[in-house]
Amino acid sequence: MTVSVVAPDLIASHGLTADEYDRIVAIIGREPNLVELGMFGAMWSEHCSYKSSRVHLATLPTEGPRILQGPGENAGVLDIGDGLALVFKMESHNHPSFIEPYQGAATGVGGIIRDIFTMGARPFALCDSLRFGPLTDPKNRYLFSRVVAGIAGYGNAVGVPTVGGEAYFAEPYSGNPLVNVLCVGVARKDRLFFAKAGGIDNPVIYVGARTGRDGIHGATMASGVFDEGAEARRPTVQVGDPFREKLLIEACLELMEGDDLVAVQDMGAAGLTCATAEMASRGGTGIEIDLARVPRREPGMTAYELMLSESQERMLVVAKAGSEARVRTVFEKWDLDAAVIGHVTEGGLLRVLDHGRPVAEIPADALASEAPAYHRPSSRPAEADARQRLDLDRLPLPDDYAAVLLELLRSPNLCCKEGIWERYDHMLFLGTIVGPGSDAVVLRLPGGTRAIALSIDGNSRYCTVDPYRGAMIAVAEAARNVVCGGGEPLAITNCLNFGNPERPEIMWQFVEAVTGIGEACRAFQTPVTGGNVSLYNETSGNAIFPTPMIGMVGLLDDVAYATGQWFQAEGDLVALFGDTREELGASEYLAIRFGLVQGEPPALDLTRERAVQRTCLEAIRAGIIRSAHDCSDGGLVVALAESCLGATPIGVDIQLKDTIRPDALLFGESQSRIVVSLKATDWLRLERIAAAHQVPVTRLGIVGGTRFRLHGPACGLDLPMTEVEAAWRSGLASSLGA
Amino acid sequence: MKFGIVVFPGSWSHQDFHHVIVKILKEEACYLWHKEADLHGVDCVILPGGFAHGDYLRAGAIARLSPVMRAVAAFADAGGLVLGSCNGFQILTEAGLLPGALLPNDCLHYRCRWTHLRVESRQTPFTTAMQPGQVVRMPISHGDGRYYIDQAGWKKLVEGDQIIFRYCDAKGTLAKDVNPNGSLDHIAGVCNERRNILGLMPHPERAAEPILGSEDGCLMFASLLDSFVRSPLTTCGDRA
Amino acid sequence: MLTAKIYVTLKPDVLDAQGDTVRSALETLGFQGLTDVRVGKFMVLTLNSPTKEQAAAQVDEMCKRLLANPVIEDYRFELEGAAG
Amino acid sequence: MLTAKIYVTLKPDVLDAQGDTVRSALETLGFQGLTDVRVGKFMVLTLNSPTKEQAAAQVDEMCKRLLANPVIEDYRFELEGAAG
Ligand SMILES: Nc1ncnc2c1ncn2[C@@H]1O[C@H](COP(=O)(O)OP(=O)(O)O)[C@@H](O)[C@H]1O
Ligand SMILES: [Mg+2]
């Protein structure tokens, strides 16, 4: 091998520091050549190595009786009984979506689906979480509508329904939108696959699309901030082919029925480099491949390009020696190329040849697990105190509560999101019992008697003011949503979206958020099974709101527990679990009415939260609850209005007695509250359940009629439901261009 | 009754049809692989939803070239029952087994939602259990569902009583805002002249259980079973 | 090598929803004086045919059998380059 | 009246999944000797511009801002007919 005298700017252009370079030289005992430098640059990028976040993620709880696989594999796996395993994971595709929104979002969907079926699971649902700048700006409208189109275009064609998600708009996302996608699949517990190479001399087989020059440097790009030059880096965008992915799903799942495969891994970020290094490293083996055998789309590709390409819809499998023919037969059946490109070797070396000539030789561990882990300095920003202060006396009370409610319902963050989810097939596989639009999606499991509940949550406003509490609330809200759907919360996945971690105040946000997530997950006994960290979400020094997103899954032992958020029938009682306090800090109300993202977020008492959730779940299982909806953004009145806005809207008549500041009563976002409806004859049973958990439950009113009526001690409103519905439905209409 | 569900690369509703036929109707179902021109003696062929061959070029255009489509054409020619839903409908029109074509929705984006359909004719083996004018609920889920046919073709459809379903509102009215994709004359489903091939954009298999919001799709399956029991020989010619 | 350039367009009496949307988007962007916008497909095939005549026959056949749907679309094509 | 014919194609190094699929479909139909198939868009705009130069500038701007996606697509166009 040639030893190059590597120029400092070449090192920097691979996203490596001088110290990191020295470490590489120390590990391999020589200077790397260009191919090797590229491989290190990709694998040691923030995106692949988690070098800024690893030490903090290690504090998260990851164990529990149901955990079959925690963080570290392509996806997390839960034992959900009946011999079934639930495989799920969430991923961000923020940077690619900013550069080319349609393809960025589409390939994000493709990538997370591959993470699920590589584990042996059939992917059966997707959820998307979106953050964009205000839709009043045409650029944001363009990005938003193209991202939604990309998710739809890929998800619909590949045949995995997108059953839910969330969308939130605020200025700091203008320069850096967020696209996070969660995928769930089911597998037989005894047929799980892992990405661990094994069996010396077993063939390493490349399957799927041919390699082009797409996405070279994707991982390093996702690990840098955007600047004026970002547009120039555009050619690195990869393009998705959902049809080929569908073939890959079917072919892989068919092969996994047999006994031919040892390990499977998709080629995502850092492509062939990552797949070979990680499979070898996890398996404690080496791998040798010859690039001459890699199927390619374009002539003249160099070893460097082949190792770093991020062409989509490609997988690497390790098969049993002797199974090559059967593997090839299945892939041929599905019209997919499969090529043996190498084999598993003894020792831990990743050896890359090009027509027999070595072009890279690196210990797999060095690439996959020996990247530096940084304890980056973190410090609470100076303006944190100011952000948390809120002088309510300076905020005038509204004089028309009805008008404020309509304004809130019409706002992009609270309005009906049907304009998004009607573009997604959300019914495929006949499992969607409670579909998009409710707190949690409830999906029937194969077999038909049980179901899972899913929710994605994250409150950017709270996290901006207090990332620790905001992150705790994200977990609490996700769990509460799952409970409202009738599910018992089991575990979470997450996407942690933050700015540049080399800035101490960003690092502080990150550490606070991770601490909050850990604490809440311990309280709810919902361990973390994996997730994704997306840093450097900033353009020209303006960071996004700190945005930890939580994806929670829960289990329903009986599909009959499935509960939606919508009132069901005239005459039903409306009741509230929990207390309403004078908490307006960081609320959507303040953001919309006063343009303020300020004041302490609502308090969260984890013990109370758990008690409220237990109460609701127990009442659902007792068959008393006809609808359950958590109070979150927009507060109690918005939750009540949303409960009225099912497929056939229905009115409600509410009496409130609390004597706190009326706008806090109506629009404050006190935690640990759930609006439920029930038959009047079940009231005493409900009271008894709540009392047993020491949870306050209040009768609020009665479902029925065609008006939305509410009377409080110092406020009131009375609107025809048609007007409430029209406001709520109008919010997104003009924002989603075709 | 034995149903054969065709699987193209890119099909995705085949498992849903299988579920409904086997678990709900308790009838027999098998998959028919697109590369084989053998229908395995089924009594009814179903072309399911999905994106066969990615729907690249035009929805259904490439799928119609598969060997299985030769067998389906011969089967239909002999009087066999063929049901195409969503992508299946697109494939049938591309194959020339049903008149017309399906263009991109007029809103130019994909739509997945519940629709109301007015039953226009029960004179097909697929609709005997329904009443003309009856309103049924089934979801749609497609990007290319705008039915188009030229004037002469449309006249023939009307005169031949070949328009089987139209998009309508809950009361059966053909208001403009209940046409989800801009289909000509609100057309959601048509049959061939011989009435043994039905294509529709909506998904009957997604409306076959109360827990999913509608059982109306079962009316279509009940019609098929009923027609089959009454005259199995005429409804599947090549078995006779 | 011969290159066939194939143009597939919607028949004039078929509503071109995409064309209409592109037109109104262009108008929103401030472009004026547009009277009509039609959107079609453009395909470039590189093929090896012994003669130009054979190539033309072949491409015509391709269009008829696959590349255009006669119910809704018209097509035309041009051949460039030298055969053989 | 001026007619602008606009051709939008994927950049040469961008994956053309449609083109690949169409090629293999053509091969299934028995067509041989195809070395490459690319699928793009073809648009016809009819516009009222005082001069051909102005029309050209306008169409170029339209392509840049809306009709082509510069990240993955190239475009070119021709103008036909007389201005004014
Ligand atoms: N991007 C999206 N994709 C799919 N569904 C969405 C999306 N955004 C919102 N929804 C649906 O709309 C509903 C309302 O969203 P949201 O206001 O965020 O609810 P919540 O505050 O209860 O989490 C969600 O339950 C979700 O199912
Ligand atoms: Mg909620």
Short mmCIF file of C-alpha atoms in Angstrom, two decimals, chain A residues 122 152-153 155-160 240-244 246-247 250 332-335 418-419 421-433 444 559-560 736-738, chain B residues 7-17 19-20 33-35 50-56 107-114 137 139-141 203 205-207 209 211-212:
data_model
loop_
_atom_site.label_atom_id
_atom_site.label_comp_id
_atom_site.label_asym_id
_atom_site.label_seq_id
_atom_site.Cartn_x
_atom_site.Cartn_y
_atom_site.Cartn_z
CA ARG A 122 -42.33 -7.27 8.25
CA ALA A 152 -46.17 9.76 0.55
CA GLY A 153 -44.42 8.89 -2.68
CA GLY A 155 -44.33 5.00 1.72
CA ASN A 156 -47.37 4.48 -0.49
CA ALA A 157 -45.48 2.80 -3.26
CA VAL A 158 -43.42 0.56 -1.02
CA GLY A 159 -46.58 -0.59 0.72
CA VAL A 160 -46.02 0.40 4.33
CA GLY A 240 -35.02 6.55 -3.78
CA ASP A 241 -36.61 3.68 -5.66
CA PRO A 242 -39.53 2.41 -3.55
CA PHE A 243 -40.30 -0.33 -6.04
CA ARG A 244 -36.89 -1.89 -5.61
CA LYS A 246 -40.52 -3.44 -1.98
CA LEU A 247 -38.75 -6.23 -3.84
CA GLU A 250 -40.25 -9.46 -0.01
CA GLU A 332 -33.80 -13.75 -8.97
CA LYS A 333 -37.42 -14.55 -8.32
CA TRP A 334 -37.80 -10.96 -7.20
CA ASP A 335 -35.71 -9.62 -10.11
CA GLU A 418 -55.85 15.61 7.49
CA GLY A 419 -54.30 17.51 4.59
CA TRP A 421 -52.30 12.22 6.31
CA GLU A 422 -54.82 11.78 3.56
CA ARG A 423 -51.78 11.74 1.25
CA TYR A 424 -50.50 8.69 3.05
CA ASP A 425 -52.05 5.28 2.72
CA HIS A 426 -52.91 4.70 6.37
CA MET A 427 -55.16 1.65 6.07
CA LEU A 428 -53.07 -1.01 4.38
CA PHE A 429 -52.80 -4.38 6.20
CA LEU A 430 -56.28 -3.92 7.70
CA GLY A 431 -54.81 -3.08 11.08
CA THR A 432 -55.65 0.59 11.58
CA ILE A 433 -58.29 0.45 14.29
CA ARG A 444 -54.27 -4.63 15.28
CA VAL A 559 -58.30 -4.90 20.52
CA ALA A 560 -61.55 -4.06 22.26
CA LEU A 736 -49.92 22.23 0.92
CA GLY A 737 -49.49 23.06 -2.72
CA ALA A 738 -49.90 20.18 -5.12
CA VAL B 7 -49.16 -11.02 -6.97
CA PHE B 8 -47.13 -8.66 -9.10
CA PRO B 9 -43.84 -7.26 -7.91
CA GLY B 10 -45.06 -4.16 -6.08
CA SER B 11 -48.55 -5.45 -5.23
CA TRP B 12 -49.52 -4.75 -1.63
CA SER B 13 -53.20 -5.45 -1.10
CA HIS B 14 -52.93 -9.16 -1.84
CA GLN B 15 -52.48 -10.08 1.82
CA ASP B 16 -55.51 -8.00 2.76
CA PHE B 17 -57.69 -9.80 0.21
CA HIS B 19 -57.23 -12.19 5.00
CA VAL B 20 -60.79 -11.25 4.07
CA TRP B 33 -47.48 -15.38 -9.14
CA HIS B 34 -47.24 -13.00 -12.05
CA LYS B 35 -44.55 -14.98 -13.80
CA GLY B 50 -50.38 -1.72 -4.99
CA PHE B 51 -47.78 -0.26 -7.29
CA ALA B 52 -47.03 -3.13 -9.66
CA HIS B 53 -43.59 -2.50 -11.15
CA GLY B 54 -43.55 0.72 -9.19
CA ASP B 55 -46.29 2.08 -11.44
CA TYR B 56 -43.37 3.51 -13.34
CA CYS B 107 -55.79 17.28 -7.14
CA LEU B 108 -52.49 15.79 -8.30
CA HIS B 109 -51.79 14.07 -5.05
CA TYR B 110 -52.43 10.74 -3.47
CA ARG B 111 -55.64 10.42 -1.49
CA CYS B 112 -56.45 7.84 1.15
CA ARG B 113 -59.89 8.38 2.62
CA TRP B 114 -63.36 6.95 3.03
CA ARG B 137 -68.84 3.05 2.12
CA PRO B 139 -61.97 3.67 1.28
CA ILE B 140 -59.90 4.80 -1.66
CA SER B 141 -56.12 4.96 -1.65
CA HIS B 203 -60.93 -1.07 -1.71
CA GLU B 205 -61.26 -5.56 1.27
CA ARG B 206 -60.72 -2.57 3.57
CA ALA B 207 -64.44 -2.42 4.28
CA GLU B 209 -65.08 -5.73 9.18
CA ILE B 211 -63.89 -2.74 13.55
CA LEU B 212 -62.44 -1.10 10.44
#
